[in-house]
Tab-separated table of C-alpha atoms in Angstrom:
chain	number	residue	atom	x	y	z
S	253	MET	CA	-3.262	19.219	3.707
S	254	MET	CA	-4.207	18.139	0.115
S	255	TRP	CA	-4.701	14.448	1.199
S	256	LYS	CA	-7.543	12.645	2.871
S	257	HIS	CA	-7.504	9.328	4.680
S	258	LYS	CA	-10.155	7.399	2.799
S	259	ASN	CA	-10.183	4.007	4.657
S	260	THR	CA	-8.231	1.460	6.649
S	261	PHE	CA	-8.983	-2.272	6.134
S	262	ALA	CA	-7.831	-5.060	8.482
S	263	ILE	CA	-6.238	-7.705	6.159
S	264	GLY	CA	-4.625	-10.609	7.932
S	265	GLY	CA	-1.759	-12.138	6.045
S	266	LEU	CA	-1.318	-9.296	3.703
S	267	GLU	CA	1.585	-10.093	1.424
S	268	ASN	CA	1.766	-7.961	-1.732
S	269	VAL	CA	0.020	-5.009	-3.304
S	270	GLY	CA	0.150	-3.472	-6.785
S	271	TYR	CA	-1.566	-0.646	-8.576
S	272	ALA	CA	-3.071	-1.244	-12.048
S	273	PRO	CA	-0.883	0.620	-14.547
S	274	ASN	CA	-1.782	4.378	-14.731
S	275	GLN	CA	-4.954	3.834	-12.549
S	276	ASP	CA	-5.966	4.130	-8.882
S	277	PHE	CA	-7.110	0.501	-8.569
S	278	LEU	CA	-5.097	-1.555	-6.144
S	279	ILE	CA	-4.904	-5.232	-6.099
S	280	VAL	CA	-4.106	-6.796	-2.739
S	281	VAL	CA	-2.754	-10.399	-2.298
S	282	SER	CA	-3.062	-12.085	1.088
S	283	SER	CA	-3.169	-15.533	2.508
S	284	GLN	CA	-6.980	-15.267	2.237
S	285	GLY	CA	-7.119	-14.479	-1.467
S	286	GLN	CA	-7.182	-11.309	-3.507
S	287	ALA	CA	-9.137	-8.100	-3.429
S	288	ILE	CA	-9.356	-4.922	-5.610
S	289	PHE	CA	-9.742	-1.493	-4.051
S	290	ASN	CA	-10.715	1.794	-5.611
S	291	CYS	CA	-8.207	4.010	-3.925
S	292	LYS	CA	-10.095	7.352	-4.975
S	293	THR	CA	-13.171	6.161	-2.962
S	294	GLY	CA	-11.546	3.907	-0.420
S	295	GLU	CA	-13.949	1.100	-1.363
S	296	LYS	CA	-13.237	-2.682	-1.773
S	297	ILE	CA	-14.833	-3.440	-5.163
S	298	ALA	CA	-13.921	-6.949	-5.959
S	299	ARG	CA	-12.948	-10.081	-4.023
S	300	LYS	CA	-11.487	-13.483	-4.974
S	301	TYR	CA	-11.399	-16.185	-2.329
S	302	ASP	CA	-8.667	-18.338	-3.912
S	303	ASP	CA	-6.150	-18.709	-1.098
S	304	LEU	CA	-2.827	-19.216	-2.714
S	305	HIS	CA	-4.002	-19.825	-6.309
S	306	TRP	CA	-2.458	-16.514	-7.330
S	307	TRP	CA	0.946	-17.928	-6.578
S	308	ALA	CA	0.559	-20.449	-9.502
S	309	GLN	CA	0.460	-17.477	-12.071
S	310	PHE	CA	2.821	-15.214	-10.185
S	311	ASP	CA	5.757	-14.198	-12.493
S	312	GLN	CA	8.616	-14.364	-9.961
S	313	VAL	CA	11.086	-12.749	-12.407
S	314	ASN	CA	9.044	-9.644	-13.115
S	315	HIS	CA	7.045	-9.682	-9.885
S	316	THR	CA	3.691	-9.533	-11.728
S	317	VAL	CA	0.377	-11.160	-11.389
S	318	THR	CA	-2.540	-11.047	-13.775
S	319	GLY	CA	-5.582	-9.192	-12.398
S	320	PHE	CA	-9.013	-10.556	-11.991
S	321	ASP	CA	-12.645	-9.277	-12.443
S	322	PHE	CA	-12.527	-6.014	-14.397
S	323	LEU	CA	-8.668	-6.016	-14.264
S	324	SER	CA	-8.350	-9.491	-15.838
S	325	ASN	CA	-5.719	-9.775	-18.527
S	326	ILE	CA	-3.880	-6.768	-17.037
S	327	LYS	CA	-0.343	-7.437	-15.679
S	328	ILE	CA	0.030	-5.784	-12.269
S	329	LYS	CA	3.557	-5.414	-10.682
S	330	LEU	CA	3.418	-6.470	-7.017
S	331	HIS	CA	5.304	-5.004	-4.144
S	332	GLY	CA	5.763	-6.389	-0.660
S	333	LEU	CA	6.807	-9.773	0.727
S	334	HIS	CA	7.523	-11.275	-2.726
S	335	GLY	CA	9.589	-8.546	-4.303
S	336	ASN	CA	10.903	-5.244	-3.374
S	337	ASP	CA	8.772	-2.196	-2.417
S	338	ASN	CA	9.301	-0.128	-5.638
S	339	LEU	CA	6.201	1.851	-5.445
S	340	PRO	CA	6.940	5.612	-6.133
S	341	LYS	CA	7.735	7.497	-2.947
S	342	THR	CA	7.353	10.967	-4.640
S	343	SER	CA	4.316	12.221	-6.509
S	344	GLN	CA	4.691	14.219	-9.751
S	345	ASP	CA	4.121	17.443	-7.700
S	346	ASN	CA	6.734	16.432	-5.148
S	347	TRP	CA	4.738	15.238	-2.166
S	348	SER	CA	6.860	12.472	-0.620
S	349	LEU	CA	6.532	9.521	1.657
S	350	VAL	CA	9.254	8.679	4.171
S	351	VAL	CA	9.902	5.835	6.474
S	352	SER	CA	11.718	6.743	9.754
S	353	GLU	CA	14.590	4.972	11.360
S	354	LEU	CA	13.617	2.857	14.328
S	355	GLU	CA	12.452	5.166	17.181
S	356	PRO	CA	10.570	4.689	20.535
S	357	ASP	CA	6.851	4.209	20.204
S	358	ASP	CA	4.314	6.586	21.814
S	359	LYS	CA	3.731	6.453	25.506
S	360	PRO	CA	3.042	4.123	27.320
S	361	PHE	CA	4.783	1.848	24.755
S	362	GLU	CA	8.102	3.799	24.435
S	363	LYS	CA	10.101	0.754	25.262
S	364	TYR	CA	9.243	-0.720	21.855
S	365	SER	CA	10.950	0.417	18.709
S	366	ILE	CA	8.820	1.219	15.630
S	367	LYS	CA	9.152	2.967	12.273
S	368	ARG	CA	6.751	5.815	11.502
S	369	PHE	CA	5.575	6.765	8.014
S	370	TYR	CA	5.418	10.382	7.029
S	371	LEU	CA	3.776	12.405	4.299
S	372	ILE	CA	5.835	15.528	3.505
S	373	SER	CA	4.627	18.394	1.421
S	374	PRO	CA	6.679	19.650	-1.555
S	375	ASN	CA	7.938	22.734	0.482
S	376	LYS	CA	8.599	20.562	3.539
S	377	GLN	CA	6.400	22.818	5.636
S	378	GLU	CA	3.785	20.072	6.200
S	379	ILE	CA	4.893	16.850	7.815
S	380	LYS	CA	2.172	14.476	8.801
S	381	VAL	CA	2.534	11.069	10.506
S	382	ILE	CA	0.319	8.687	8.462
S	383	GLY	CA	1.087	5.504	10.236
S	384	LYS	CA	3.545	3.287	11.939
S	385	ASP	CA	4.683	-0.416	12.109
S	386	GLY	CA	4.920	-2.377	15.235
S	387	ALA	CA	3.022	-5.582	15.607
S	388	CYS	CA	2.544	-5.382	11.866
S	389	GLU	CA	5.432	-5.323	9.354
S	390	LEU	CA	5.556	-2.801	6.464
S	391	ARG	CA	4.963	-4.483	3.121
S	392	ALA	CA	4.811	-1.449	0.838
S	393	LEU	CA	3.911	2.126	0.695
S	394	GLY	CA	3.749	4.550	-2.195
S	395	PHE	CA	1.944	6.645	-4.755
S	396	SER	CA	-0.128	5.386	-7.768
S	397	ASP	CA	1.142	6.108	-11.277
S	398	THR	CA	-1.433	8.854	-11.431
S	399	GLY	CA	-0.159	10.532	-8.224
S	400	ASP	CA	-3.778	10.884	-7.028
S	401	THR	CA	-3.685	8.208	-4.309
S	402	PHE	CA	-1.117	6.507	-2.125
S	403	ILE	CA	-1.251	3.489	0.229
S	404	VAL	CA	0.468	2.135	3.311
S	405	ALA	CA	0.290	-1.672	3.299
S	406	LEU	CA	1.254	-3.599	6.510
S	407	SER	CA	1.109	-7.317	7.077
S	408	CYS	CA	-2.206	-6.831	8.904
S	409	GLU	CA	-3.782	-3.749	7.331
S	410	LEU	CA	-4.088	-1.444	4.347
S	411	MET	CA	-4.448	2.345	4.620
S	412	ILE	CA	-5.740	4.338	1.589
S	413	TYR	CA	-5.216	8.066	0.994
S	414	SER	CA	-6.511	10.222	-1.792
S	415	ARG	CA	-6.230	13.810	-2.949
S	416	VAL	CA	-9.008	16.126	-1.614
């Protein structure tokens, strides 16, 4: 497998995510403010405790927000609760991310229906479960413009993957 799970962050009230154009920096907008993550290293590198201040400068037509810290003055397209999840589902070298239909959860929770998230290799020989919803709702998943990282953003957590 060419991909490595870099980190998972618990983020209550996660609403939207967006990659900086042609970079592997991800902005996350939640009910608790904003954060920037380096998806190649899996580190949180900037934080802004502004609650819902971001909403005042959110472009609802283009679904963009202006970044902060070292991404200030950069327009970042958001995906998730406020706008469709239009992150790329296929990398340039044809790795793909797929969301299953509703299916039973693992035992002993099989009476609950969930969706699983799969990473599939270009030749379809490698299929790996990279996450699932359930108590937390899927907001967005997809690759960066560079194709070097991808994320799974749920309403309560963020999972970051990077090429090995």
